[in-house]
Structures are given as C-alpha cells and as structure tokens.
Coordinates of C-alpha atoms and ligand atoms in Angstrom, one line a residue:
M1 CA 63.1 84.8 55.5
N2 CA 65.7 86.4 53.9
T3 CA 68.0 88.5 56.0
P4 CA 67.5 92.3 55.0
L5 CA 70.7 94.5 54.1
S6 CA 72.7 96.0 56.9
P7 CA 74.3 99.3 57.3
A8 CA 77.9 97.4 56.4
D9 CA 76.5 95.6 53.6
L10 CA 75.0 99.2 52.6
R11 CA 78.9 100.0 52.8
A12 CA 80.4 97.0 51.1
R13 CA 78.5 98.2 48.4
K14 CA 80.0 102.2 48.0
A15 CA 83.4 100.4 48.1
A16 CA 82.3 98.0 44.8
G17 CA 81.3 101.8 43.7
E18 CA 77.7 99.5 43.2
P19 CA 75.3 103.0 43.4
L20 CA 72.3 102.3 46.1
V21 CA 68.5 102.8 45.3
A22 CA 66.5 104.1 48.0
L23 CA 62.6 105.1 48.2
T24 CA 60.4 106.1 50.8
C25 CA 58.0 104.2 51.2
Y26 CA 55.1 104.1 54.2
D27 CA 52.8 100.9 54.0
A28 CA 53.2 97.0 53.0
A29 CA 51.9 96.9 50.5
F30 CA 54.3 99.6 48.4
A31 CA 57.2 97.8 50.8
R32 CA 56.6 94.1 49.3
V33 CA 56.7 96.0 45.3
L34 CA 59.6 97.8 46.2
D35 CA 61.9 95.5 47.4
R36 CA 60.9 92.4 44.8
A37 CA 61.7 95.3 42.6
G38 CA 65.2 95.5 44.3
V39 CA 65.5 98.4 46.4
D40 CA 68.1 98.5 49.0
I41 CA 66.8 100.8 51.4
L42 CA 63.0 101.3 52.6
L43 CA 63.1 104.9 53.6
V44 CA 59.6 106.2 56.1
G45 CA 60.2 109.8 55.2
D46 CA 58.7 112.0 58.0
S47 CA 57.5 113.5 53.8
L48 CA 54.0 110.8 54.6
G49 CA 53.5 113.9 56.5
M50 CA 53.3 116.4 53.2
V51 CA 52.5 113.3 50.6
L52 CA 49.6 111.2 53.3
Q53 CA 49.1 113.7 56.0
G54 CA 48.1 116.4 53.2
R55 CA 49.6 118.7 55.2
E56 CA 52.3 121.6 54.6
T57 CA 55.4 120.4 56.0
T58 CA 57.0 117.3 57.8
L59 CA 56.3 119.5 61.0
P60 CA 53.3 117.6 62.8
V61 CA 54.8 114.5 61.7
D62 CA 54.5 112.5 65.5
L63 CA 56.7 109.3 66.6
E64 CA 53.5 107.5 67.0
A65 CA 52.8 108.4 62.7
M66 CA 56.0 107.0 62.6
V67 CA 56.0 104.3 64.1
Y68 CA 53.3 102.6 63.2
H69 CA 53.9 103.7 59.2
T70 CA 57.5 101.6 60.1
A71 CA 55.5 98.6 61.6
C72 CA 53.3 98.9 58.1
V73 CA 56.8 99.1 56.3
A74 CA 58.6 96.7 57.6
R75 CA 55.6 93.7 57.8
G76 CA 56.1 94.1 54.2
R77 CA 59.6 94.1 53.3
R78 CA 62.2 90.9 53.0
R79 CA 65.5 92.3 51.6
A80 CA 66.0 95.7 52.2
L81 CA 66.9 98.1 54.7
V82 CA 64.2 99.9 56.6
L83 CA 65.9 103.5 57.3
A84 CA 62.7 105.4 59.9
D85 CA 63.2 109.6 59.9
L86 CA 62.8 110.7 63.7
P87 CA 60.4 113.0 63.7
F88 CA 61.0 117.0 64.8
L89 CA 61.0 117.5 67.8
S90 CA 62.1 113.4 68.8
Y91 CA 65.6 114.2 69.2
T92 CA 66.0 117.7 70.7
T93 CA 68.3 115.7 73.6
P94 CA 70.0 112.2 73.6
E95 CA 68.2 111.3 75.9
R96 CA 65.8 111.9 73.6
A97 CA 66.5 110.8 70.7
L98 CA 67.7 107.2 72.4
H99 CA 63.7 107.1 73.2
S100 CA 62.5 107.8 70.1
A101 CA 65.0 106.0 67.6
G102 CA 63.9 102.8 70.5
R103 CA 60.5 103.5 69.1
L104 CA 61.0 102.9 65.3
L105 CA 63.7 100.0 66.8
Q106 CA 61.5 97.9 68.7
A107 CA 58.3 98.5 67.8
G108 CA 58.4 100.0 64.3
G109 CA 61.5 97.5 63.6
A110 CA 63.9 100.4 61.6
Q111 CA 67.3 99.2 61.0
M112 CA 68.7 102.6 61.2
V113 CA 66.9 106.3 61.8
K114 CA 67.7 109.2 60.1
L115 CA 68.3 112.8 62.1
E116 CA 68.6 115.9 60.2
G117 CA 71.8 118.8 60.8
G118 CA 75.1 118.8 61.9
A119 CA 77.2 119.6 64.7
A120 CA 74.7 121.0 67.2
R121 CA 73.7 116.4 67.1
L122 CA 77.3 115.1 67.0
D123 CA 76.7 114.0 70.8
T124 CA 73.5 112.0 69.7
V125 CA 74.9 110.5 67.2
R126 CA 77.5 109.2 69.2
R127 CA 74.7 108.5 72.4
L128 CA 72.5 107.3 69.1
G129 CA 76.0 104.5 68.6
A130 CA 77.0 103.7 72.3
E131 CA 73.7 102.1 72.2
G132 CA 74.4 100.3 68.7
I133 CA 71.8 102.7 66.7
P134 CA 72.8 102.7 63.3
V135 CA 72.4 106.4 62.5
C136 CA 71.6 108.7 59.6
A137 CA 73.1 111.7 59.4
H138 CA 70.7 114.6 56.1
L139 CA 72.6 117.9 55.2
G140 CA 72.0 120.3 52.7
L141 CA 68.4 121.2 53.1
L142 CA 66.8 120.4 56.1
P143 CA 63.1 119.8 56.0
Q144 CA 62.8 120.2 59.7
S145 CA 64.3 123.2 59.4
V146 CA 61.9 124.3 56.6
L147 CA 60.4 127.4 59.0
R148 CA 63.8 129.2 59.5
H149 CA 65.6 128.4 56.1
G150 CA 63.3 127.6 52.9
Y151 CA 63.0 125.4 51.0
H152 CA 66.1 126.1 48.6
V153 CA 69.6 124.6 47.7
H154 CA 72.3 125.0 49.4
G155 CA 76.0 125.1 49.5
R156 CA 76.5 127.2 46.3
E157 CA 78.2 129.5 48.5
P158 CA 81.4 128.9 49.0
A159 CA 81.2 129.1 53.2
E160 CA 78.2 127.1 53.5
A161 CA 79.7 124.4 51.5
E162 CA 82.8 124.2 54.0
C163 CA 80.4 124.3 56.8
I164 CA 78.0 120.5 54.8
L165 CA 81.5 119.0 54.2
Q166 CA 82.7 119.7 57.4
D167 CA 79.5 119.1 59.4
A168 CA 79.4 115.1 56.5
V169 CA 82.9 114.4 58.2
A170 CA 82.1 114.8 61.9
M171 CA 78.9 112.7 61.4
Q172 CA 81.2 110.1 60.3
K173 CA 82.9 111.2 62.6
A174 CA 81.0 110.9 65.3
G175 CA 79.7 107.0 64.1
A176 CA 76.9 108.6 61.5
Q177 CA 77.0 104.8 59.1
M178 CA 75.3 107.2 55.8
L179 CA 73.5 110.6 55.5
V180 CA 71.4 112.0 52.6
L181 CA 72.8 115.4 51.3
E182 CA 69.6 117.3 49.9
C183 CA 69.6 120.1 47.5
V184 CA 72.9 120.4 46.9
P185 CA 75.4 121.5 43.9
E186 CA 76.1 118.8 42.6
V187 CA 80.9 119.0 42.7
L188 CA 79.4 119.5 46.8
A189 CA 78.0 116.0 47.1
A190 CA 80.6 114.2 44.3
E191 CA 83.7 116.0 47.1
I192 CA 81.7 114.3 50.2
A193 CA 80.8 111.5 48.6
Q194 CA 84.6 111.3 47.3
A195 CA 85.4 112.5 51.5
L196 CA 83.5 109.5 53.3
E197 CA 83.9 106.2 54.0
I198 CA 80.1 106.1 54.5
P199 CA 76.9 105.9 51.8
V200 CA 76.3 108.7 50.5
I201 CA 72.4 108.7 49.8
G202 CA 71.3 112.1 47.0
I203 CA 67.8 113.6 46.3
G204 CA 68.8 117.0 44.2
A205 CA 72.6 116.1 44.7
G206 CA 73.5 115.2 40.5
S207 CA 74.5 111.6 40.0
R208 CA 77.7 111.6 41.3
C209 CA 76.7 110.2 45.2
D210 CA 76.7 106.0 45.9
G211 CA 72.9 105.9 45.7
Q212 CA 69.7 108.0 44.7
V213 CA 66.5 108.4 47.2
L214 CA 63.2 110.1 45.8
V215 CA 59.9 110.2 46.8
L216 CA 57.9 107.4 45.7
Y217 CA 54.5 109.4 44.8
D218 CA 57.1 111.5 43.0
L219 CA 58.2 108.9 41.5
L220 CA 54.9 107.7 40.0
G221 CA 53.2 111.2 39.2
L222 CA 51.5 111.9 42.4
T223 CA 53.3 115.4 43.0
P224 CA 50.8 117.9 43.9
L225 CA 49.7 120.6 40.7
E226 CA 50.0 124.0 42.4
G227 CA 53.6 125.1 42.1
E228 CA 56.8 124.2 39.7
P229 CA 58.5 121.0 41.4
P230 CA 61.3 120.5 42.2
R231 CA 63.9 119.8 40.2
F232 CA 65.2 116.5 40.9
V233 CA 61.3 115.3 40.4
R234 CA 60.6 113.2 37.7
D235 CA 58.1 110.8 36.9
F236 CA 59.1 106.9 36.0
L237 CA 55.2 105.9 35.3
T238 CA 53.8 107.4 32.4
G239 CA 55.1 105.9 29.2
Q240 CA 56.1 102.7 30.2
D241 CA 54.1 99.9 30.2
G242 CA 55.5 98.1 33.2
G243 CA 53.0 99.5 35.8
I244 CA 54.1 100.5 39.2
A245 CA 56.4 97.7 39.9
G246 CA 57.8 98.8 35.9
A247 CA 58.6 102.2 37.0
V248 CA 59.9 101.6 40.6
R249 CA 62.4 99.0 38.4
A250 CA 62.6 101.3 35.6
Y251 CA 64.1 104.1 38.2
A252 CA 66.6 100.7 40.4
E253 CA 67.8 100.0 36.8
A254 CA 68.8 103.9 36.1
V255 CA 70.0 105.1 40.1
R256 CA 72.1 101.8 39.0
A257 CA 73.7 103.1 35.8
R258 CA 74.0 106.3 37.4
A259 CA 71.8 107.6 34.3
W260 CA 69.8 109.6 36.8
P261 CA 69.5 112.3 38.2
S262 CA 70.5 113.7 34.7
P263 CA 72.3 117.6 34.9
D264 CA 68.7 118.9 34.2
H265 CA 67.6 117.4 37.2
G266 CA 70.7 118.3 39.2
Y267 CA 72.1 121.9 40.9
A268 CA 74.7 123.8 39.3
Ligands
LIG301 O1 61.3 112.2 54.5 C1 61.8 112.4 53.3 O2 61.4 111.8 52.3 C2 62.8 112.8 53.6 C3 63.7 112.4 52.4 C4 63.5 113.2 51.2 C5 65.3 112.0 52.0 O3 63.4 112.8 54.3

C-alpha cells in the first residue's frame, strides 16, 4: 500500500513550481485508472449529481451519496489525495460542517473536504481545522449558489475581483489548505496564485494557477450535447489512440507542461 499524497506534499509541489493534476472521480474503476496515470488529486465532486444522476444542478446531491462515492474512489486509489465535496446545505453551521466532514473522512476515506464560499465560511474553516480536518476552499463561480448568481465568469468587475482576492487571502489565514478557483479571468487567478502559499487549482481560470481540475466526463467527451459547452471543456479522448488511460495521461502531461488550458480555453 503506497502512502497517498498529503496536503503538505501538495504545498511542497507548489513551492517547487510543479503543477498539480486534478480530475473529478466518482468510482473505484476510474480511481484506479486516474491514479495509475499520475493524477495527483481525485475530486469526488458534487458534480456527480449532474454527470452521474442526470440532475440539472448540484443542489439535490446529499451527504450519503457523497460518502458512498468517496468510499468507492478511496478504495481504488493508491497515491492520489482524495478530496470530497461537502454538498449543498451540509455545512450551514460549523457544527453541521464538522458532522458532515467527519462522515466524509471516517466513512468515505477522504483526506480533505471542499466547501464553497468566502467570508461567510471562515468560522467553518477554522472549526474544521481545529479538529485537524484539511479544507479546500472554492471561490469564483459557485455551483451551489447557481440559483442566486447563475453560471457566468466571476471577478471581471474590479470590486468583485478584489472581493475574491480578499476572500482567498482570508481563507488561507483561516487555515484552508488548498483553493479551487472556478471561472475567473486568468489575470485574477494568476494574482491569487501568486499571493497565496497554498495551492490554487483552476477550472476555467487560465494556465497560471498551481494546478488544474476538470470534470472527468468532459475530458472523455461525454459532455451533454444540448447547448454550448463551457470554454474550459476539452475532449482529450477523441483523436488519440491510448484509450481512456491515454486521454488522462495526455491531460496530465498538458497540465504539467502548462500547455492546458490554452488562452482560448480561458477567460479574459
Ligand atoms: O463538483 C465539482 O466537480 C467541482 C469542480 C467543478 C471543481 O467542484
């Protein structure tokens, strides 16, 4: 049994200037493929509500579904860090978050939990940290707040950009061990990655973050056909002959070479 990567390992990789490769993952079979292809972080994202359960948003995903899929992923990996999403309404208070995160760690085998939001979540990050639970913050586009704020690029206006930067700094200060930035302009993401010591993982945030994450099914060309896919989606499977493992390796190599995302897959 190999020792999985720890939050400290991820931080050391940032300090060494080595980009981190993350993908969403929801089961043991894919966990094995991704782990052996060198993916560093397996994110059991609540996106599973949309890609696996066929729902319109991530909001209906409950804690037990997250625990179930996290446990499946944890059984399939050897080296990658397992990061699990706290689902909608499972962290409305610090104590509720502690219970939910505890389930993801104890029954699911996660090593870190992710929560969405800025200033309003600082007490929760501190509470989890006080119990030794590593937390990843998530800023920019927040899928759990989509009914209120919609799906669009966040941080184009100077005031909003400053607010995201301040939230990022405050999250690190409160003890967050990592940050996911979703759908923000590349220059803002680069400024935040430079300002923080913790790794900043981008999705739709340009190539100057400390790592990248994608939804696995998007990488495999399984994005639903209705409507225009987001700019940061790319099919790495079509046109190469290494099958699923080859597509994952191609993505990992592109991230490590900072060749992904290219400017036309990011936002100004
Ligand atoms: O749930 C998820 O897949 C995520 C990514 C979009 C970062 O949170």
